[in-house]
JSON list of C-alpha atoms in Angstrom, two decimals:
[
{"chain": "A", "resi": 1, "resn": "ASN", "atom": "CA", "xyz": [31.96, -25.16, 22.13]},
{"chain": "A", "resi": 2, "resn": "ASP", "atom": "CA", "xyz": [32.01, -23.38, 25.51]},
{"chain": "A", "resi": 3, "resn": "MET", "atom": "CA", "xyz": [33.15, -26.61, 27.12]},
{"chain": "A", "resi": 4, "resn": "GLU", "atom": "CA", "xyz": [35.92, -27.01, 24.56]},
{"chain": "A", "resi": 5, "resn": "ILE", "atom": "CA", "xyz": [37.42, -23.69, 25.63]},
{"chain": "A", "resi": 6, "resn": "ALA", "atom": "CA", "xyz": [37.40, -24.65, 29.32]},
{"chain": "A", "resi": 7, "resn": "VAL", "atom": "CA", "xyz": [38.41, -28.29, 29.01]},
{"chain": "A", "resi": 8, "resn": "GLU", "atom": "CA", "xyz": [40.80, -28.31, 26.06]},
{"chain": "A", "resi": 9, "resn": "GLY", "atom": "CA", "xyz": [42.27, -24.93, 26.97]},
{"chain": "A", "resi": 10, "resn": "ALA", "atom": "CA", "xyz": [43.25, -26.26, 30.38]},
{"chain": "A", "resi": 11, "resn": "GLN", "atom": "CA", "xyz": [44.14, -29.70, 28.96]},
{"chain": "A", "resi": 12, "resn": "LEU", "atom": "CA", "xyz": [42.12, -31.46, 31.67]},
{"chain": "A", "resi": 13, "resn": "ASP", "atom": "CA", "xyz": [42.65, -35.17, 32.22]},
{"chain": "A", "resi": 14, "resn": "GLY", "atom": "CA", "xyz": [38.95, -35.92, 32.70]},
{"chain": "A", "resi": 15, "resn": "MET", "atom": "CA", "xyz": [35.63, -34.26, 33.36]},
{"chain": "A", "resi": 16, "resn": "ILE", "atom": "CA", "xyz": [32.39, -34.63, 35.26]},
{"chain": "A", "resi": 17, "resn": "CYS", "atom": "CA", "xyz": [29.37, -33.03, 33.58]},
{"chain": "A", "resi": 18, "resn": "LEU", "atom": "CA", "xyz": [26.42, -31.90, 35.69]},
{"chain": "A", "resi": 19, "resn": "SER", "atom": "CA", "xyz": [23.57, -32.69, 33.29]},
{"chain": "A", "resi": 20, "resn": "SER", "atom": "CA", "xyz": [20.08, -31.44, 33.95]},
{"chain": "A", "resi": 21, "resn": "CYS", "atom": "CA", "xyz": [17.58, -29.79, 31.62]},
{"chain": "A", "resi": 22, "resn": "ASP", "atom": "CA", "xyz": [16.88, -30.56, 27.97]},
{"chain": "A", "resi": 23, "resn": "LYS", "atom": "CA", "xyz": [19.98, -29.22, 26.23]},
{"chain": "A", "resi": 24, "resn": "THR", "atom": "CA", "xyz": [22.74, -30.03, 28.71]},
{"chain": "A", "resi": 25, "resn": "PRO", "atom": "CA", "xyz": [22.76, -33.86, 28.52]},
{"chain": "A", "resi": 26, "resn": "PRO", "atom": "CA", "xyz": [23.11, -33.90, 24.71]},
{"chain": "A", "resi": 27, "resn": "ALA", "atom": "CA", "xyz": [25.65, -31.08, 24.81]},
{"chain": "A", "resi": 28, "resn": "HIS", "atom": "CA", "xyz": [27.70, -32.97, 27.39]},
{"chain": "A", "resi": 29, "resn": "LEU", "atom": "CA", "xyz": [27.49, -36.22, 25.43]},
{"chain": "A", "resi": 30, "resn": "MET", "atom": "CA", "xyz": [28.57, -34.43, 22.26]},
{"chain": "A", "resi": 31, "resn": "ALA", "atom": "CA", "xyz": [31.48, -32.79, 24.08]},
{"chain": "A", "resi": 32, "resn": "ALA", "atom": "CA", "xyz": [32.50, -36.12, 25.60]},
{"chain": "A", "resi": 33, "resn": "GLY", "atom": "CA", "xyz": [32.54, -37.72, 22.17]},
{"chain": "A", "resi": 34, "resn": "ARG", "atom": "CA", "xyz": [34.55, -34.86, 20.68]},
{"chain": "A", "resi": 35, "resn": "PHE", "atom": "CA", "xyz": [37.17, -34.47, 23.44]},
{"chain": "A", "resi": 36, "resn": "ASN", "atom": "CA", "xyz": [37.42, -38.21, 24.17]},
{"chain": "A", "resi": 37, "resn": "ILE", "atom": "CA", "xyz": [38.80, -37.76, 27.66]},
{"chain": "A", "resi": 38, "resn": "PRO", "atom": "CA", "xyz": [37.45, -39.79, 30.61]},
{"chain": "A", "resi": 39, "resn": "THR", "atom": "CA", "xyz": [33.97, -38.44, 31.33]},
{"chain": "A", "resi": 40, "resn": "ILE", "atom": "CA", "xyz": [31.01, -39.14, 33.62]},
{"chain": "A", "resi": 41, "resn": "LEU", "atom": "CA", "xyz": [27.64, -37.44, 33.40]},
{"chain": "A", "resi": 42, "resn": "VAL", "atom": "CA", "xyz": [26.00, -36.77, 36.77]},
{"chain": "A", "resi": 43, "resn": "ILE", "atom": "CA", "xyz": [22.24, -36.57, 36.41]},
{"chain": "A", "resi": 44, "resn": "GLY", "atom": "CA", "xyz": [20.49, -33.52, 37.85]},
{"chain": "A", "resi": 45, "resn": "GLY", "atom": "CA", "xyz": [17.16, -34.59, 39.23]},
{"chain": "A", "resi": 46, "resn": "TYR", "atom": "CA", "xyz": [13.51, -33.89, 38.58]},
{"chain": "A", "resi": 47, "resn": "GLN", "atom": "CA", "xyz": [11.45, -31.28, 40.42]},
{"chain": "A", "resi": 48, "resn": "PRO", "atom": "CA", "xyz": [9.60, -32.28, 43.58]},
{"chain": "A", "resi": 49, "resn": "ALA", "atom": "CA", "xyz": [5.89, -32.12, 42.81]},
{"chain": "A", "resi": 50, "resn": "GLY", "atom": "CA", "xyz": [3.11, -30.80, 45.05]},
{"chain": "A", "resi": 51, "resn": "THR", "atom": "CA", "xyz": [-0.54, -31.34, 45.79]},
{"chain": "A", "resi": 52, "resn": "TYR", "atom": "CA", "xyz": [-3.58, -29.24, 45.00]},
{"chain": "A", "resi": 53, "resn": "ARG", "atom": "CA", "xyz": [-7.05, -29.93, 46.29]},
{"chain": "A", "resi": 54, "resn": "GLY", "atom": "CA", "xyz": [-5.85, -33.27, 47.58]},
{"chain": "A", "resi": 55, "resn": "LYS", "atom": "CA", "xyz": [-4.36, -34.47, 44.31]},
{"chain": "A", "resi": 56, "resn": "HIS", "atom": "CA", "xyz": [-0.80, -34.82, 42.97]},
{"chain": "A", "resi": 57, "resn": "VAL", "atom": "CA", "xyz": [0.09, -31.86, 40.77]},
{"chain": "A", "resi": 58, "resn": "ASP", "atom": "CA", "xyz": [3.20, -31.26, 38.70]},
{"chain": "A", "resi": 59, "resn": "ILE", "atom": "CA", "xyz": [4.23, -29.21, 35.67]},
{"chain": "A", "resi": 60, "resn": "GLU", "atom": "CA", "xyz": [2.52, -31.62, 33.30]},
{"chain": "A", "resi": 61, "resn": "ASP", "atom": "CA", "xyz": [-0.80, -30.85, 35.00]},
{"chain": "A", "resi": 62, "resn": "VAL", "atom": "CA", "xyz": [-0.11, -27.14, 34.51]},
{"chain": "A", "resi": 63, "resn": "PHE", "atom": "CA", "xyz": [0.60, -27.65, 30.80]},
{"chain": "A", "resi": 64, "resn": "LEU", "atom": "CA", "xyz": [-2.62, -29.60, 30.38]},
{"chain": "A", "resi": 65, "resn": "GLY", "atom": "CA", "xyz": [-4.59, -27.24, 32.59]},
{"chain": "A", "resi": 66, "resn": "SER", "atom": "CA", "xyz": [-3.55, -24.17, 30.62]},
{"chain": "A", "resi": 67, "resn": "VAL", "atom": "CA", "xyz": [-4.92, -25.76, 27.44]},
{"chain": "A", "resi": 68, "resn": "GLN", "atom": "CA", "xyz": [-8.14, -26.75, 29.19]},
{"chain": "A", "resi": 69, "resn": "ALA", "atom": "CA", "xyz": [-8.50, -23.20, 30.50]},
{"chain": "A", "resi": 70, "resn": "ALA", "atom": "CA", "xyz": [-8.07, -21.81, 26.99]},
{"chain": "A", "resi": 71, "resn": "TYR", "atom": "CA", "xyz": [-11.09, -23.87, 25.92]},
{"chain": "A", "resi": 72, "resn": "GLY", "atom": "CA", "xyz": [-13.16, -22.95, 28.98]},
{"chain": "A", "resi": 73, "resn": "LYS", "atom": "CA", "xyz": [-12.91, -26.37, 30.60]},
{"chain": "A", "resi": 74, "resn": "LEU", "atom": "CA", "xyz": [-10.95, -25.19, 33.63]},
{"chain": "A", "resi": 75, "resn": "SER", "atom": "CA", "xyz": [-11.24, -21.98, 35.64]},
{"chain": "A", "resi": 76, "resn": "ARG", "atom": "CA", "xyz": [-8.48, -19.41, 35.90]},
{"chain": "A", "resi": 77, "resn": "GLU", "atom": "CA", "xyz": [-8.52, -19.92, 39.67]},
{"chain": "A", "resi": 78, "resn": "GLU", "atom": "CA", "xyz": [-7.78, -23.62, 39.31]},
{"chain": "A", "resi": 79, "resn": "VAL", "atom": "CA", "xyz": [-4.90, -23.02, 36.90]},
{"chain": "A", "resi": 80, "resn": "ILE", "atom": "CA", "xyz": [-3.37, -20.47, 39.25]},
{"chain": "A", "resi": 81, "resn": "GLY", "atom": "CA", "xyz": [-3.78, -22.89, 42.15]},
{"chain": "A", "resi": 82, "resn": "MET", "atom": "CA", "xyz": [-2.02, -25.60, 40.17]},
{"chain": "A", "resi": 83, "resn": "CYS", "atom": "CA", "xyz": [0.78, -23.21, 39.20]},
{"chain": "A", "resi": 84, "resn": "ASN", "atom": "CA", "xyz": [1.32, -22.25, 42.83]},
{"chain": "A", "resi": 85, "resn": "ASN", "atom": "CA", "xyz": [1.73, -25.86, 43.95]},
{"chain": "A", "resi": 86, "resn": "ALA", "atom": "CA", "xyz": [3.14, -27.85, 41.02]},
{"chain": "A", "resi": 87, "resn": "ILE", "atom": "CA", "xyz": [6.86, -27.11, 41.55]},
{"chain": "A", "resi": 88, "resn": "ARG", "atom": "CA", "xyz": [8.18, -27.43, 45.11]},
{"chain": "A", "resi": 89, "resn": "GLY", "atom": "CA", "xyz": [11.87, -27.06, 44.39]},
{"chain": "A", "resi": 90, "resn": "PRO", "atom": "CA", "xyz": [14.58, -27.04, 41.71]},
{"chain": "A", "resi": 91, "resn": "GLY", "atom": "CA", "xyz": [14.98, -29.67, 39.04]},
{"chain": "A", "resi": 92, "resn": "VAL", "atom": "CA", "xyz": [13.88, -30.60, 35.55]},
{"chain": "A", "resi": 93, "resn": "CYS", "atom": "CA", "xyz": [10.25, -30.86, 34.45]},
{"chain": "A", "resi": 94, "resn": "GLN", "atom": "CA", "xyz": [8.58, -33.95, 35.84]},
{"chain": "A", "resi": 95, "resn": "GLY", "atom": "CA", "xyz": [7.28, -35.56, 32.67]},
{"chain": "A", "resi": 96, "resn": "MET", "atom": "CA", "xyz": [9.02, -37.94, 30.29]},
{"chain": "A", "resi": 97, "resn": "ALA", "atom": "CA", "xyz": [9.96, -35.05, 28.04]},
{"chain": "A", "resi": 98, "resn": "THR", "atom": "CA", "xyz": [13.44, -34.29, 26.72]},
{"chain": "A", "resi": 99, "resn": "ALA", "atom": "CA", "xyz": [15.24, -33.90, 30.05]},
{"chain": "A", "resi": 100, "resn": "ASN", "atom": "CA", "xyz": [14.15, -37.14, 31.71]},
{"chain": "A", "resi": 101, "resn": "SER", "atom": "CA", "xyz": [14.33, -38.98, 28.38]},
{"chain": "A", "resi": 102, "resn": "MET", "atom": "CA", "xyz": [17.93, -37.88, 27.92]},
{"chain": "A", "resi": 103, "resn": "HIS", "atom": "CA", "xyz": [18.76, -38.80, 31.52]},
{"chain": "A", "resi": 104, "resn": "VAL", "atom": "CA", "xyz": [17.63, -42.33, 30.69]},
{"chain": "A", "resi": 105, "resn": "VAL", "atom": "CA", "xyz": [19.76, -42.15, 27.53]},
{"chain": "A", "resi": 106, "resn": "CYS", "atom": "CA", "xyz": [22.86, -41.21, 29.53]},
{"chain": "A", "resi": 107, "resn": "GLU", "atom": "CA", "xyz": [22.55, -44.31, 31.66]},
{"chain": "A", "resi": 108, "resn": "ALA", "atom": "CA", "xyz": [21.62, -46.58, 28.75]},
{"chain": "A", "resi": 109, "resn": "LEU", "atom": "CA", "xyz": [24.64, -45.35, 26.77]},
{"chain": "A", "resi": 110, "resn": "GLY", "atom": "CA", "xyz": [26.86, -46.22, 29.71]},
{"chain": "A", "resi": 111, "resn": "MET", "atom": "CA", "xyz": [27.92, -42.62, 30.33]},
{"chain": "A", "resi": 112, "resn": "ALA", "atom": "CA", "xyz": [26.33, -42.27, 33.78]},
{"chain": "A", "resi": 113, "resn": "LEU", "atom": "CA", "xyz": [26.63, -44.52, 36.79]},
{"chain": "A", "resi": 114, "resn": "PRO", "atom": "CA", "xyz": [24.06, -47.34, 36.97]},
{"chain": "A", "resi": 115, "resn": "GLY", "atom": "CA", "xyz": [21.00, -46.31, 38.97]},
{"chain": "A", "resi": 116, "resn": "SER", "atom": "CA", "xyz": [21.45, -42.61, 38.18]},
{"chain": "A", "resi": 117, "resn": "ALA", "atom": "CA", "xyz": [18.21, -41.88, 36.34]},
{"chain": "A", "resi": 118, "resn": "PRO", "atom": "CA", "xyz": [15.70, -40.64, 37.09]},
{"chain": "A", "resi": 119, "resn": "VAL", "atom": "CA", "xyz": [16.46, -39.10, 40.47]},
{"chain": "A", "resi": 120, "resn": "LEU", "atom": "CA", "xyz": [14.82, -36.49, 42.68]},
{"chain": "A", "resi": 121, "resn": "ALA", "atom": "CA", "xyz": [16.70, -33.19, 42.60]},
{"chain": "A", "resi": 122, "resn": "ASN", "atom": "CA", "xyz": [18.78, -32.44, 45.69]},
{"chain": "A", "resi": 123, "resn": "SER", "atom": "CA", "xyz": [17.90, -35.82, 47.19]},
{"chain": "A", "resi": 124, "resn": "PRO", "atom": "CA", "xyz": [20.43, -37.87, 49.18]},
{"chain": "A", "resi": 125, "resn": "THR", "atom": "CA", "xyz": [20.54, -40.27, 46.22]},
{"chain": "A", "resi": 126, "resn": "MET", "atom": "CA", "xyz": [21.50, -37.50, 43.80]},
{"chain": "A", "resi": 127, "resn": "ILE", "atom": "CA", "xyz": [24.23, -36.26, 46.16]},
{"chain": "A", "resi": 128, "resn": "GLU", "atom": "CA", "xyz": [25.56, -39.79, 46.65]},
{"chain": "A", "resi": 129, "resn": "ASN", "atom": "CA", "xyz": [25.63, -40.31, 42.86]},
{"chain": "A", "resi": 130, "resn": "ALA", "atom": "CA", "xyz": [27.77, -37.18, 42.56]},
{"chain": "A", "resi": 131, "resn": "LYS", "atom": "CA", "xyz": [30.17, -38.40, 45.26]},
{"chain": "A", "resi": 132, "resn": "ARG", "atom": "CA", "xyz": [30.45, -41.83, 43.63]},
{"chain": "A", "resi": 133, "resn": "SER", "atom": "CA", "xyz": [31.12, -40.17, 40.27]},
{"chain": "A", "resi": 134, "resn": "ALA", "atom": "CA", "xyz": [33.86, -38.01, 41.79]},
{"chain": "A", "resi": 135, "resn": "ARG", "atom": "CA", "xyz": [35.62, -41.11, 43.06]},
{"chain": "A", "resi": 136, "resn": "ARG", "atom": "CA", "xyz": [35.09, -43.00, 39.83]},
{"chain": "A", "resi": 137, "resn": "ILE", "atom": "CA", "xyz": [36.38, -40.31, 37.46]},
{"chain": "A", "resi": 138, "resn": "VAL", "atom": "CA", "xyz": [39.80, -40.45, 39.13]},
{"chain": "A", "resi": 139, "resn": "GLU", "atom": "CA", "xyz": [39.92, -44.20, 38.54]},
{"chain": "A", "resi": 140, "resn": "MET", "atom": "CA", "xyz": [38.82, -43.71, 34.93]},
{"chain": "A", "resi": 141, "resn": "VAL", "atom": "CA", "xyz": [41.67, -41.30, 34.31]},
{"chain": "A", "resi": 142, "resn": "TRP", "atom": "CA", "xyz": [44.18, -43.85, 35.60]},
{"chain": "A", "resi": 143, "resn": "GLU", "atom": "CA", "xyz": [42.48, -46.59, 33.56]},
{"chain": "A", "resi": 144, "resn": "ASP", "atom": "CA", "xyz": [42.36, -44.32, 30.49]},
{"chain": "A", "resi": 145, "resn": "LEU", "atom": "CA", "xyz": [38.71, -45.30, 29.95]},
{"chain": "A", "resi": 146, "resn": "LYS", "atom": "CA", "xyz": [37.37, -42.84, 27.38]},
{"chain": "A", "resi": 147, "resn": "PRO", "atom": "CA", "xyz": [33.94, -42.03, 25.93]},
{"chain": "A", "resi": 148, "resn": "ARG", "atom": "CA", "xyz": [34.72, -43.58, 22.56]},
{"chain": "A", "resi": 149, "resn": "ASP", "atom": "CA", "xyz": [35.50, -46.84, 24.37]},
{"chain": "A", "resi": 150, "resn": "ILE", "atom": "CA", "xyz": [31.95, -46.71, 25.74]},
{"chain": "A", "resi": 151, "resn": "MET", "atom": "CA", "xyz": [29.84, -44.99, 23.08]},
{"chain": "A", "resi": 152, "resn": "LYS", "atom": "CA", "xyz": [30.07, -47.73, 20.47]},
{"chain": "A", "resi": 153, "resn": "PRO", "atom": "CA", "xyz": [27.29, -48.49, 17.94]},
{"chain": "A", "resi": 154, "resn": "GLU", "atom": "CA", "xyz": [25.84, -51.17, 20.23]},
{"chain": "A", "resi": 155, "resn": "ALA", "atom": "CA", "xyz": [25.58, -48.64, 23.08]},
{"chain": "A", "resi": 156, "resn": "PHE", "atom": "CA", "xyz": [23.53, -46.35, 20.85]},
{"chain": "A", "resi": 157, "resn": "ARG", "atom": "CA", "xyz": [21.32, -49.28, 19.99]},
{"chain": "A", "resi": 158, "resn": "ASN", "atom": "CA", "xyz": [20.74, -49.84, 23.71]},
{"chain": "A", "resi": 159, "resn": "ALA", "atom": "CA", "xyz": [19.92, -46.16, 24.20]},
{"chain": "A", "resi": 160, "resn": "VAL", "atom": "CA", "xyz": [17.42, -46.19, 21.34]},
{"chain": "A", "resi": 161, "resn": "ALA", "atom": "CA", "xyz": [15.69, -49.25, 22.82]},
{"chain": "A", "resi": 162, "resn": "CYS", "atom": "CA", "xyz": [15.44, -47.52, 26.18]},
{"chain": "A", "resi": 163, "resn": "VAL", "atom": "CA", "xyz": [13.94, -44.37, 24.65]},
{"chain": "A", "resi": 164, "resn": "LEU", "atom": "CA", "xyz": [11.34, -46.43, 22.83]},
{"chain": "A", "resi": 165, "resn": "SER", "atom": "CA", "xyz": [10.49, -48.36, 25.99]},
{"chain": "A", "resi": 166, "resn": "VAL", "atom": "CA", "xyz": [9.54, -45.16, 27.83]},
{"chain": "A", "resi": 167, "resn": "SER", "atom": "CA", "xyz": [7.94, -43.50, 24.79]},
{"chain": "A", "resi": 168, "resn": "GLY", "atom": "CA", "xyz": [10.56, -40.80, 25.24]},
{"chain": "A", "resi": 169, "resn": "SER", "atom": "CA", "xyz": [11.02, -37.45, 23.57]},
{"chain": "A", "resi": 170, "resn": "ILE", "atom": "CA", "xyz": [11.39, -37.37, 19.79]},
{"chain": "A", "resi": 171, "resn": "ASN", "atom": "CA", "xyz": [14.28, -34.94, 20.39]},
{"chain": "A", "resi": 172, "resn": "CYS", "atom": "CA", "xyz": [16.35, -37.95, 21.47]},
{"chain": "A", "resi": 173, "resn": "ILE", "atom": "CA", "xyz": [16.66, -38.91, 17.79]},
{"chain": "A", "resi": 174, "resn": "LYS", "atom": "CA", "xyz": [18.57, -35.79, 16.78]},
{"chain": "A", "resi": 175, "resn": "HIS", "atom": "CA", "xyz": [20.52, -35.64, 20.04]},
{"chain": "A", "resi": 176, "resn": "LEU", "atom": "CA", "xyz": [21.73, -39.22, 19.67]},
{"chain": "A", "resi": 177, "resn": "GLN", "atom": "CA", "xyz": [22.59, -38.64, 16.01]},
{"chain": "A", "resi": 178, "resn": "ALA", "atom": "CA", "xyz": [24.62, -35.55, 16.89]},
{"chain": "A", "resi": 179, "resn": "THR", "atom": "CA", "xyz": [26.40, -37.44, 19.67]},
{"chain": "A", "resi": 180, "resn": "ALA", "atom": "CA", "xyz": [27.26, -40.28, 17.30]},
{"chain": "A", "resi": 181, "resn": "VAL", "atom": "CA", "xyz": [28.80, -37.80, 14.85]},
{"chain": "A", "resi": 182, "resn": "GLU", "atom": "CA", "xyz": [30.93, -36.21, 17.58]},
{"chain": "A", "resi": 183, "resn": "ALA", "atom": "CA", "xyz": [32.02, -39.68, 18.72]},
{"chain": "A", "resi": 184, "resn": "GLY", "atom": "CA", "xyz": [33.33, -40.35, 15.21]},
{"chain": "A", "resi": 185, "resn": "LEU", "atom": "CA", "xyz": [30.70, -42.92, 14.29]},
{"chain": "A", "resi": 186, "resn": "ASN", "atom": "CA", "xyz": [29.06, -43.40, 10.91]},
{"chain": "A", "resi": 187, "resn": "LEU", "atom": "CA", "xyz": [25.74, -44.39, 12.45]},
{"chain": "A", "resi": 188, "resn": "ASP", "atom": "CA", "xyz": [22.15, -44.01, 11.25]},
{"chain": "A", "resi": 189, "resn": "VAL", "atom": "CA", "xyz": [20.27, -43.34, 14.49]},
{"chain": "A", "resi": 190, "resn": "PHE", "atom": "CA", "xyz": [16.97, -42.79, 12.69]},
{"chain": "A", "resi": 191, "resn": "GLY", "atom": "CA", "xyz": [17.44, -46.21, 11.12]},
{"chain": "A", "resi": 192, "resn": "LEU", "atom": "CA", "xyz": [17.89, -47.72, 14.59]},
{"chain": "A", "resi": 193, "resn": "PHE", "atom": "CA", "xyz": [14.63, -46.16, 15.77]},
{"chain": "A", "resi": 194, "resn": "ASN", "atom": "CA", "xyz": [12.92, -47.44, 12.64]},
{"chain": "A", "resi": 195, "resn": "GLU", "atom": "CA", "xyz": [14.33, -50.93, 13.11]},
{"chain": "A", "resi": 196, "resn": "LEU", "atom": "CA", "xyz": [13.63, -51.26, 16.83]},
{"chain": "A", "resi": 197, "resn": "GLY", "atom": "CA", "xyz": [10.33, -49.38, 16.85]},
{"chain": "A", "resi": 198, "resn": "THR", "atom": "CA", "xyz": [8.26, -52.48, 16.11]},
{"chain": "A", "resi": 199, "resn": "ARG", "atom": "CA", "xyz": [10.25, -54.73, 18.45]},
{"chain": "A", "resi": 200, "resn": "VAL", "atom": "CA", "xyz": [10.65, -52.79, 21.68]},
{"chain": "A", "resi": 201, "resn": "PRO", "atom": "CA", "xyz": [7.67, -52.89, 24.06]},
{"chain": "A", "resi": 202, "resn": "VAL", "atom": "CA", "xyz": [6.47, -49.75, 25.82]},
{"chain": "A", "resi": 203, "resn": "LEU", "atom": "CA", "xyz": [7.25, -50.47, 29.46]},
{"chain": "A", "resi": 204, "resn": "SER", "atom": "CA", "xyz": [6.16, -47.22, 31.08]},
{"chain": "A", "resi": 205, "resn": "ALA", "atom": "CA", "xyz": [3.60, -44.51, 30.48]},
{"chain": "A", "resi": 206, "resn": "VAL", "atom": "CA", "xyz": [4.88, -41.46, 32.32]},
{"chain": "A", "resi": 207, "resn": "ARG", "atom": "CA", "xyz": [3.14, -38.17, 31.62]},
{"chain": "A", "resi": 208, "resn": "PRO", "atom": "CA", "xyz": [2.47, -36.81, 29.02]},
{"chain": "A", "resi": 209, "resn": "ASN", "atom": "CA", "xyz": [2.25, -40.34, 27.56]},
{"chain": "A", "resi": 210, "resn": "GLY", "atom": "CA", "xyz": [0.10, -41.80, 30.33]},
{"chain": "A", "resi": 211, "resn": "GLU", "atom": "CA", "xyz": [-1.05, -41.35, 33.89]},
{"chain": "A", "resi": 212, "resn": "ALA", "atom": "CA", "xyz": [2.14, -42.50, 35.65]},
{"chain": "A", "resi": 213, "resn": "THR", "atom": "CA", "xyz": [4.49, -39.96, 37.22]},
{"chain": "A", "resi": 214, "resn": "ILE", "atom": "CA", "xyz": [8.26, -39.75, 37.12]},
{"chain": "A", "resi": 215, "resn": "GLU", "atom": "CA", "xyz": [8.26, -40.73, 40.80]},
{"chain": "A", "resi": 216, "resn": "ASP", "atom": "CA", "xyz": [6.57, -43.99, 39.79]},
{"chain": "A", "resi": 217, "resn": "ILE", "atom": "CA", "xyz": [9.31, -45.00, 37.38]},
{"chain": "A", "resi": 218, "resn": "ASP", "atom": "CA", "xyz": [11.96, -43.90, 39.90]},
{"chain": "A", "resi": 219, "resn": "ALA", "atom": "CA", "xyz": [10.37, -46.08, 42.59]},
{"chain": "A", "resi": 220, "resn": "ALA", "atom": "CA", "xyz": [10.17, -49.01, 40.16]},
{"chain": "A", "resi": 221, "resn": "GLY", "atom": "CA", "xyz": [13.93, -48.98, 39.56]},
{"chain": "A", "resi": 222, "resn": "GLY", "atom": "CA", "xyz": [14.33, -46.34, 36.85]},
{"chain": "A", "resi": 223, "resn": "ALA", "atom": "CA", "xyz": [16.56, -46.87, 33.83]},
{"chain": "A", "resi": 224, "resn": "ARG", "atom": "CA", "xyz": [18.31, -49.80, 35.50]},
{"chain": "A", "resi": 225, "resn": "ALA", "atom": "CA", "xyz": [15.02, -51.71, 35.75]},
{"chain": "A", "resi": 226, "resn": "LEU", "atom": "CA", "xyz": [14.10, -50.80, 32.18]},
{"chain": "A", "resi": 227, "resn": "LEU", "atom": "CA", "xyz": [17.41, -52.12, 30.90]},
{"chain": "A", "resi": 228, "resn": "LYS", "atom": "CA", "xyz": [16.89, -55.34, 32.81]},
{"chain": "A", "resi": 229, "resn": "GLN", "atom": "CA", "xyz": [13.44, -55.81, 31.27]},
{"chain": "A", "resi": 230, "resn": "LEU", "atom": "CA", "xyz": [14.87, -55.10, 27.81]},
{"chain": "A", "resi": 231, "resn": "GLU", "atom": "CA", "xyz": [17.87, -57.41, 28.27]},
{"chain": "A", "resi": 232, "resn": "PRO", "atom": "CA", "xyz": [16.91, -59.87, 25.48]},
{"chain": "A", "resi": 233, "resn": "LEU", "atom": "CA", "xyz": [16.97, -56.99, 22.97]},
{"chain": "A", "resi": 234, "resn": "LEU", "atom": "CA", "xyz": [20.15, -55.31, 24.19]},
{"chain": "A", "resi": 235, "resn": "SER", "atom": "CA", "xyz": [23.87, -55.60, 23.59]},
{"chain": "A", "resi": 236, "resn": "THR", "atom": "CA", "xyz": [24.70, -56.45, 27.19]},
{"chain": "A", "resi": 237, "resn": "ASP", "atom": "CA", "xyz": [28.44, -56.58, 26.53]},
{"chain": "A", "resi": 238, "resn": "SER", "atom": "CA", "xyz": [28.51, -52.80, 26.09]},
{"chain": "A", "resi": 239, "resn": "LEU", "atom": "CA", "xyz": [31.03, -51.10, 28.34]},
{"chain": "A", "resi": 240, "resn": "THR", "atom": "CA", "xyz": [29.98, -48.45, 30.89]},
{"chain": "A", "resi": 241, "resn": "VAL", "atom": "CA", "xyz": [31.75, -45.80, 32.96]},
{"chain": "A", "resi": 242, "resn": "THR", "atom": "CA", "xyz": [32.08, -48.36, 35.76]},
{"chain": "A", "resi": 243, "resn": "GLY", "atom": "CA", "xyz": [34.57, -50.26, 33.60]},
{"chain": "A", "resi": 244, "resn": "ARG", "atom": "CA", "xyz": [32.17, -53.19, 33.60]},
{"chain": "A", "resi": 245, "resn": "THR", "atom": "CA", "xyz": [29.68, -54.26, 30.96]},
{"chain": "A", "resi": 246, "resn": "LEU", "atom": "CA", "xyz": [25.97, -53.54, 31.05]},
{"chain": "A", "resi": 247, "resn": "LYS", "atom": "CA", "xyz": [25.16, -57.09, 32.17]},
{"chain": "A", "resi": 248, "resn": "ASP", "atom": "CA", "xyz": [27.72, -56.91, 34.99]},
{"chain": "A", "resi": 249, "resn": "ASN", "atom": "CA", "xyz": [26.22, -53.73, 36.44]}
]
């Protein structure tokens, strides 16, 4: 609703949304579907992690460590040490929780540039993605390429498959359903999860669902690599913000 005041009040021709933590990607997708003006979501990156006692430590370790400490399995000193080293800069929480899950969704839906998610916060790659998006949104306005041209039922199906493949946040179900409503679609997102749940393989096990880190999936190619692996199950003719289809990206 806040975006509606700024965007519709000024009658903007297009918008770039800087999407980071849990609630902003779904809010931006919902707004894009409602306004239906050319839109690109630029993914805000994940926090740089640290090390503690020679081991990788991030916010997921802190979450787990605090529970272990509550049951006497970890000392207060160790938890404090982890807290002091887990977050080395700005960005979303490192695990495959709502933020990183929704970043993957943005790319799978076609609403972010290919290769956008996940990305390290404030990295050269994140900055370059923003610059590319700035150039692209001008072209989209001239092409009149709108969110409802992109966020079709088959795009939601692709996004659901991608969430399942990373064992993503359960919050993605309600966020995708809300986005579908704002995009004017009569779509049963829960039904898509139910249908695809037995067919889509789990391709990554990023914390808290396994031992891999978000850096691992980033290094392996991120959402773009996931979509390639899932290609036989996807609607590859789905349009993206590039103006090309998923298979052409």
